[in-house]
mmCIF file of C-alpha atoms and ligand atoms in Angstrom:
data_model
loop_
_atom_site.group_PDB
_atom_site.id
_atom_site.type_symbol
_atom_site.label_atom_id
_atom_site.label_comp_id
_atom_site.label_asym_id
_atom_site.label_seq_id
_atom_site.Cartn_x
_atom_site.Cartn_y
_atom_site.Cartn_z
ATOM 1 C CA MET S 1 106.076 127.349 50.417
ATOM 2 C CA ARG S 2 106.076 130.364 52.689
ATOM 3 C CA PRO S 3 108.025 133.472 51.705
ATOM 4 C CA LEU S 4 111.025 134.283 53.894
ATOM 5 C CA ARG S 5 110.362 137.290 56.129
ATOM 6 C CA PRO S 6 113.158 139.307 57.726
ATOM 7 C CA GLY S 7 114.396 137.702 60.952
ATOM 8 C CA PRO S 8 117.455 137.303 63.160
ATOM 9 C CA VAL S 9 118.992 134.595 60.947
ATOM 10 C CA PRO S 10 120.002 135.967 57.516
ATOM 11 C CA LYS S 11 117.688 134.937 54.679
ATOM 12 C CA HIS S 12 120.407 133.224 52.663
ATOM 13 C CA ARG S 13 121.152 130.988 55.644
ATOM 14 C CA ARG S 14 117.518 130.064 56.149
ATOM 15 C CA LEU S 15 117.139 129.469 52.441
ATOM 16 C CA ARG S 16 120.189 127.232 52.579
ATOM 17 C CA GLU S 17 118.498 125.073 55.211
ATOM 18 C CA ILE S 18 115.287 124.881 53.186
ATOM 19 C CA LEU S 19 117.220 123.935 50.043
ATOM 20 C CA THR S 20 119.212 121.297 51.941
ATOM 21 C CA ALA S 21 115.977 119.692 53.118
ATOM 22 C CA MET S 22 114.515 119.983 49.618
ATOM 23 C CA ALA S 23 117.591 118.376 48.021
ATOM 24 C CA THR S 24 117.810 115.487 50.465
ATOM 25 C CA ASP S 25 114.151 114.802 51.315
ATOM 26 C CA GLU S 26 112.327 115.675 48.091
ATOM 27 C CA LEU S 27 114.637 115.804 45.120
ATOM 28 C CA GLY S 28 117.382 113.217 45.624
ATOM 29 C CA PRO S 29 120.682 112.721 43.765
ATOM 30 C CA GLY S 30 120.751 113.794 40.133
ATOM 31 C CA ALA S 31 117.521 115.832 40.296
ATOM 32 C CA ALA S 32 117.478 119.357 38.878
ATOM 33 C CA VAL S 33 117.187 122.208 41.369
ATOM 34 C CA PRO S 34 114.626 124.886 40.351
ATOM 35 C CA SER S 35 116.203 127.895 38.639
ATOM 36 C CA GLU S 36 117.397 130.987 40.459
ATOM 37 C CA ARG S 37 114.398 132.929 39.141
ATOM 38 C CA VAL S 38 111.884 130.300 40.286
ATOM 39 C CA LEU S 39 113.430 130.047 43.765
ATOM 40 C CA ALA S 40 113.555 133.843 44.106
ATOM 41 C CA GLU S 41 109.858 134.061 43.258
ATOM 42 C CA ARG S 42 108.837 131.137 45.412
ATOM 43 C CA PHE S 43 110.531 132.422 48.565
ATOM 44 C CA GLU S 44 110.129 136.110 47.722
ATOM 45 C CA VAL S 45 113.829 136.838 48.072
ATOM 46 C CA SER S 46 116.310 138.506 45.732
ATOM 47 C CA ARG S 47 118.222 136.502 43.176
ATOM 48 C CA ALA S 48 121.427 137.504 44.994
ATOM 49 C CA THR S 49 120.126 135.747 48.120
ATOM 50 C CA VAL S 50 119.344 132.631 46.095
ATOM 51 C CA ARG S 51 122.787 132.782 44.471
ATOM 52 C CA GLU S 52 124.481 133.005 47.861
ATOM 53 C CA ALA S 53 122.518 130.073 49.343
ATOM 54 C CA VAL S 54 122.996 127.866 46.276
ATOM 55 C CA GLY S 55 126.690 128.828 46.060
ATOM 56 C CA ALA S 56 127.225 127.715 49.662
ATOM 57 C CA LEU S 57 125.599 124.339 48.961
ATOM 58 C CA VAL S 58 127.721 123.905 45.834
ATOM 59 C CA ASN S 59 130.808 124.551 47.987
ATOM 60 C CA GLU S 60 129.587 122.001 50.511
ATOM 61 C CA GLY S 61 129.215 119.458 47.717
ATOM 62 C CA LEU S 62 125.476 118.923 48.159
ATOM 63 C CA LEU S 63 124.662 120.592 44.823
ATOM 64 C CA GLU S 64 126.641 120.793 41.607
ATOM 65 C CA ARG S 65 126.501 123.212 38.698
ATOM 66 C CA VAL S 66 126.572 121.708 35.234
ATOM 67 C CA HIS S 67 127.656 124.293 32.708
ATOM 68 C CA GLY S 68 124.827 125.313 30.399
ATOM 69 C CA LYS S 69 122.356 122.977 32.084
ATOM 70 C CA GLY S 70 121.684 124.254 35.582
ATOM 71 C CA THR S 71 122.136 123.091 39.154
ATOM 72 C CA PHE S 72 121.603 119.531 40.293
ATOM 73 C CA VAL S 73 121.636 117.549 43.519
ATOM 74 C CA ALA S 74 125.100 115.947 43.585
ATOM 75 C CA ALA S 75 125.328 112.180 43.524
ATOM 76 C CA PRO S 76 126.567 110.856 46.874
ATOM 77 C CA ALA S 77 130.204 109.868 46.515
ATOM 78 C CA ALA S 78 129.662 106.193 47.402
ATOM 79 C CA VAL S 79 132.009 105.819 50.321
ATOM 80 C CA ASP S 80 134.562 108.548 49.712
ATOM 81 C CA ALA S 81 134.741 111.777 51.643
ATOM 82 C CA ALA S 82 136.430 114.715 49.952
ATOM 83 C CA LEU S 83 138.965 116.789 51.788
ATOM 84 C CA HIS S 84 136.997 119.753 52.932
ATOM 85 C CA LEU S 85 135.918 120.890 56.344
ATOM 86 C CA ALA S 86 132.581 119.141 56.694
ATOM 87 C CA SER S 87 130.583 118.135 59.719
ATOM 88 C CA PHE S 88 129.610 114.510 60.102
ATOM 89 C CA THR S 89 126.036 115.516 59.257
ATOM 90 C CA GLN S 90 127.041 117.259 55.997
ATOM 91 C CA ASP S 91 129.410 114.469 55.080
ATOM 92 C CA MET S 92 126.746 111.782 55.418
ATOM 93 C CA ILE S 93 123.996 113.816 53.755
ATOM 94 C CA ARG S 94 126.317 114.208 50.777
ATOM 95 C CA ARG S 95 126.493 110.451 50.545
ATOM 96 C CA GLY S 96 122.721 110.167 50.819
ATOM 97 C CA LEU S 97 122.846 108.492 54.236
ATOM 98 C CA ALA S 98 120.511 109.303 57.120
ATOM 99 C CA VAL S 99 122.358 110.499 60.237
ATOM 100 C CA GLY S 100 121.734 109.193 63.740
ATOM 101 C CA THR S 101 123.511 110.291 66.904
ATOM 102 C CA GLU S 102 123.599 108.804 70.356
ATOM 103 C CA VAL S 103 125.066 110.940 73.129
ATOM 104 C CA LEU S 104 127.083 108.498 75.241
ATOM 105 C CA ALA S 105 128.352 110.988 77.826
ATOM 106 C CA ALA S 106 128.548 114.757 78.311
ATOM 107 C CA GLU S 107 130.607 116.024 81.250
ATOM 108 C CA VAL S 108 131.962 119.412 82.242
ATOM 109 C CA GLU S 109 135.593 119.044 83.370
ATOM 110 C CA PRO S 110 138.642 121.226 83.996
ATOM 111 C CA ALA S 111 140.923 121.238 80.940
ATOM 112 C CA SER S 112 144.039 119.083 81.157
ATOM 113 C CA ALA S 113 147.341 120.715 80.173
ATOM 114 C CA GLU S 114 147.314 118.958 76.803
ATOM 115 C CA ARG S 115 143.734 119.922 75.940
ATOM 116 C CA ALA S 116 144.304 123.462 77.188
ATOM 117 C CA GLN S 117 147.289 123.799 74.907
ATOM 118 C CA ARG S 118 145.427 122.536 71.865
ATOM 119 C CA LEU S 119 142.423 124.779 72.535
ATOM 120 C CA ARG S 120 144.613 127.754 73.521
ATOM 121 C CA ILE S 121 142.845 128.134 76.877
ATOM 122 C CA ASP S 122 144.035 128.133 80.498
ATOM 123 C CA VAL S 123 144.731 124.842 82.236
ATOM 124 C CA ASP S 124 141.683 123.926 84.391
ATOM 125 C CA ALA S 125 139.341 126.201 82.427
ATOM 126 C CA PRO S 126 135.983 124.403 82.033
ATOM 127 C CA VAL S 127 135.471 122.251 78.948
ATOM 128 C CA LEU S 128 132.613 120.055 77.827
ATOM 129 C CA VAL S 129 133.767 116.527 77.029
ATOM 130 C CA LEU S 130 131.214 114.996 74.698
ATOM 131 C CA TRP S 131 131.186 111.356 73.651
ATOM 132 C CA ARG S 132 128.843 110.452 70.801
ATOM 133 C CA ARG S 133 128.210 107.507 68.561
ATOM 134 C CA ARG S 134 127.435 108.591 65.028
ATOM 135 C CA ASP S 135 125.314 106.368 62.804
ATOM 136 C CA ALA S 136 124.879 106.574 59.060
ATOM 137 C CA GLY S 137 122.200 104.728 57.130
ATOM 138 C CA GLY S 138 121.067 103.052 60.349
ATOM 139 C CA GLN S 139 124.502 101.503 61.048
ATOM 140 C CA PRO S 140 127.240 102.692 63.420
ATOM 141 C CA MET S 141 129.896 104.706 61.583
ATOM 142 C CA ALA S 142 132.039 106.446 64.214
ATOM 143 C CA ILE S 143 132.643 107.292 67.843
ATOM 144 C CA GLU S 144 133.605 110.888 68.591
ATOM 145 C CA ARG S 145 135.079 112.486 71.677
ATOM 146 C CA GLY S 146 134.818 116.251 71.368
ATOM 147 C CA VAL S 147 136.235 118.767 73.836
ATOM 148 C CA TYR S 148 134.653 122.247 73.756
ATOM 149 C CA PRO S 149 135.878 125.342 75.655
ATOM 150 C CA LEU S 150 132.932 126.605 77.706
ATOM 151 C CA GLY S 151 134.544 130.014 78.263
ATOM 152 C CA ARG S 152 134.013 130.581 74.532
ATOM 153 C CA LEU S 153 130.801 128.593 74.256
ATOM 154 C CA PRO S 154 128.920 129.341 77.485
ATOM 155 C CA GLY S 155 126.013 127.032 78.251
ATOM 156 C CA LEU S 156 126.870 124.584 75.449
ATOM 157 C CA GLU S 157 126.305 121.655 77.796
ATOM 158 C CA ALA S 158 122.652 122.647 78.238
ATOM 159 C CA HIS S 159 121.793 122.362 74.528
ATOM 160 C CA ASP S 160 120.541 119.333 72.649
ATOM 161 C CA LEU S 161 123.816 117.646 71.708
ATOM 162 C CA ALA S 162 122.308 114.912 69.559
ATOM 163 C CA GLY S 163 122.125 117.060 66.419
ATOM 164 C CA SER S 164 124.908 118.625 64.382
ATOM 165 C CA ILE S 165 127.354 120.298 66.732
ATOM 166 C CA TYR S 166 128.583 122.498 63.853
ATOM 167 C CA ASP S 167 125.058 123.766 63.226
ATOM 168 C CA LEU S 168 124.698 124.427 66.955
ATOM 169 C CA LEU S 169 127.992 126.323 67.098
ATOM 170 C CA GLY S 170 126.964 128.332 64.044
ATOM 171 C CA GLN S 171 123.406 129.087 65.045
ATOM 172 C CA ARG S 172 123.836 129.729 68.781
ATOM 173 C CA TYR S 173 127.373 131.064 69.013
ATOM 174 C CA ASP S 174 128.128 132.340 65.514
ATOM 175 C CA ALA S 175 131.184 130.079 65.743
ATOM 176 C CA ARG S 176 130.794 127.438 63.043
ATOM 177 C CA PRO S 177 134.283 126.063 62.397
ATOM 178 C CA ASP S 178 135.798 127.564 59.230
ATOM 179 C CA ARG S 179 139.258 125.998 59.469
ATOM 180 C CA ALA S 180 140.737 122.914 61.096
ATOM 181 C CA GLU S 181 143.989 121.079 61.601
ATOM 182 C CA GLN S 182 143.546 117.350 61.257
ATOM 183 C CA VAL S 183 145.814 114.344 61.644
ATOM 184 C CA VAL S 184 144.713 110.939 60.352
ATOM 185 C CA SER S 185 146.086 107.675 61.709
ATOM 186 C CA ALA S 186 145.044 104.039 62.069
ATOM 187 C CA GLU S 187 144.175 101.925 65.096
ATOM 188 C CA VAL S 188 142.498 98.624 65.759
ATOM 189 C CA ALA S 189 139.241 98.498 67.680
ATOM 190 C CA ASP S 190 139.432 97.483 71.319
ATOM 191 C CA ASN S 191 136.572 95.538 72.884
ATOM 192 C CA ASP S 192 134.515 98.602 73.862
ATOM 193 C CA GLN S 193 134.936 100.298 70.515
ATOM 194 C CA ALA S 194 134.099 97.068 68.694
ATOM 195 C CA ARG S 195 130.902 96.646 70.706
ATOM 196 C CA MET S 196 129.794 100.238 70.118
ATOM 197 C CA LEU S 197 130.580 100.111 66.417
ATOM 198 C CA ALA S 198 129.128 96.616 65.852
ATOM 199 C CA ILE S 199 132.401 95.197 64.511
ATOM 200 C CA GLY S 200 134.851 92.613 65.799
ATOM 201 C CA PRO S 201 137.680 93.495 68.207
ATOM 202 C CA GLY S 202 140.891 94.072 66.239
ATOM 203 C CA GLU S 203 139.102 95.416 63.163
ATOM 204 C CA PRO S 204 140.672 98.560 61.634
ATOM 205 C CA LEU S 205 139.604 102.087 62.532
ATOM 206 C CA LEU S 206 140.519 105.392 60.903
ATOM 207 C CA VAL S 207 141.306 107.957 63.559
ATOM 208 C CA PHE S 208 140.855 111.685 62.904
ATOM 209 C CA ALA S 209 142.276 114.100 65.455
ATOM 210 C CA ARG S 210 140.923 117.531 64.624
ATOM 211 C CA THR S 211 141.249 120.967 66.185
ATOM 212 C CA SER S 212 138.711 123.334 64.662
ATOM 213 C CA PHE S 213 138.712 127.112 64.591
ATOM 214 C CA ALA S 214 136.069 129.755 64.012
ATOM 215 C CA ARG S 215 137.600 133.023 62.786
ATOM 216 C CA GLY S 216 140.946 132.005 64.211
ATOM 217 C CA VAL S 217 139.712 130.950 67.655
ATOM 218 C CA ALA S 218 139.820 127.264 68.648
ATOM 219 C CA VAL S 219 136.308 125.966 69.391
ATOM 220 C CA GLU S 220 136.714 122.176 69.412
ATOM 221 C CA ASP S 221 139.286 119.469 69.828
ATOM 222 C CA VAL S 222 137.966 116.120 68.653
ATOM 223 C CA VAL S 223 139.087 112.575 68.130
ATOM 224 C CA SER S 224 136.838 110.519 65.829
ATOM 225 C CA TRP S 225 137.206 106.769 65.376
ATOM 226 C CA TYR S 226 135.616 105.707 62.075
ATOM 227 C CA ARG S 227 134.987 102.170 60.888
ATOM 228 C CA ALA S 228 137.576 101.635 58.165
ATOM 229 C CA ASP S 229 135.271 99.195 56.382
ATOM 230 C CA ARG S 230 132.697 101.970 55.914
ATOM 231 C CA TYR S 231 134.739 105.112 55.403
ATOM 232 C CA ARG S 232 137.349 106.273 52.907
ATOM 233 C CA ILE S 233 138.867 109.621 52.073
ATOM 234 C CA HIS S 234 139.258 110.863 48.555
ATOM 235 C CA MET S 235 142.199 113.180 47.780
ATOM 236 C CA GLY S 236 142.564 115.057 44.532
ATOM 237 C CA LEU S 237 146.308 115.592 44.053
ATOM 238 C CA THR S 238 148.141 118.015 41.763
ATOM 239 C CA ALA S 239 151.881 118.128 41.007
ATOM 240 C CA GLU S 240 153.933 120.797 42.706
ATOM 241 C CA ARG S 241 154.909 123.587 40.349
ATOM 242 C CA GLY S 242 158.512 124.251 39.424
HETATM 243 C C1 GLP U 301 133.189 115.206 61.913
HETATM 244 C C2 GLP U 301 134.524 115.585 62.515
HETATM 245 C C3 GLP U 301 134.398 116.042 63.942
HETATM 246 C C4 GLP U 301 133.286 117.049 64.115
HETATM 247 C C5 GLP U 301 131.974 116.497 63.569
HETATM 248 C C6 GLP U 301 130.848 117.499 63.666
HETATM 249 O O1 GLP U 301 132.808 113.923 62.294
HETATM 250 N N1 GLP U 301 135.494 114.491 62.435
HETATM 251 O O2 GLP U 301 135.618 116.636 64.284
HETATM 252 O O3 GLP U 301 133.108 117.353 65.481
HETATM 253 O O4 GLP U 301 132.163 116.144 62.226
HETATM 254 O O5 GLP U 301 129.693 116.919 63.102
HETATM 255 P P1 GLP U 301 128.223 117.358 63.444
HETATM 256 O O6 GLP U 301 128.127 118.832 63.172
HETATM 257 O O7 GLP U 301 127.361 116.540 62.568
HETATM 258 O O8 GLP U 301 127.997 117.072 64.903
#
């Protein structure tokens, strides 16, 4: 393991990426993560840096702290996704599934009135309309149509769009979504959707319409169609007080 030298990307963020790879590729669910002291020594960083990186991965759900025992790689929640703002990539890694992405289309277009309103941009301002099929564990999971405001994300269309778009927004534009509004509904698959998702026409889909914001500024407007036979959402509910 090489020590982390100062660079443009903060050390805790780079350490976070290394730990994510370590947790998913080497350790696997249930395995103990080396202690704060060991990680600090191995990567020649302060314990505060380790704490910050590990804390972020605990918040993402990839790692979990067990009181008095240490930190462990969280078990993938079979088919349930918790209600937090996760990217597809994070969501699937949490479940222990390998992610695949096929870019189906990527076009720069003038924003329609409806899209402009949702993204809080001018009508006809340029947006990237990105269609992708997302696979998990080697099987189709979802189709996503994302609309991205190019005035805020200049040159986005020229990047590799087959990876995590949230990582790209974070790393290249310092605009990783930190809040989103999302509406969930149900539809049945039409012929095209069924073909792309390897299911029969008329099978159920969960539809997520999400507008995502980075520090209060809208950076994406997405509709995702997930196979309902492969995807569920878990909600922890508490009673209202009073
Ligand atoms: C989920 C959300 C989408 C979001 C995507 C980003 O699937 N429903 O709204 O665009 O994650 O995922 P990634 O960063 O892996 O491209």
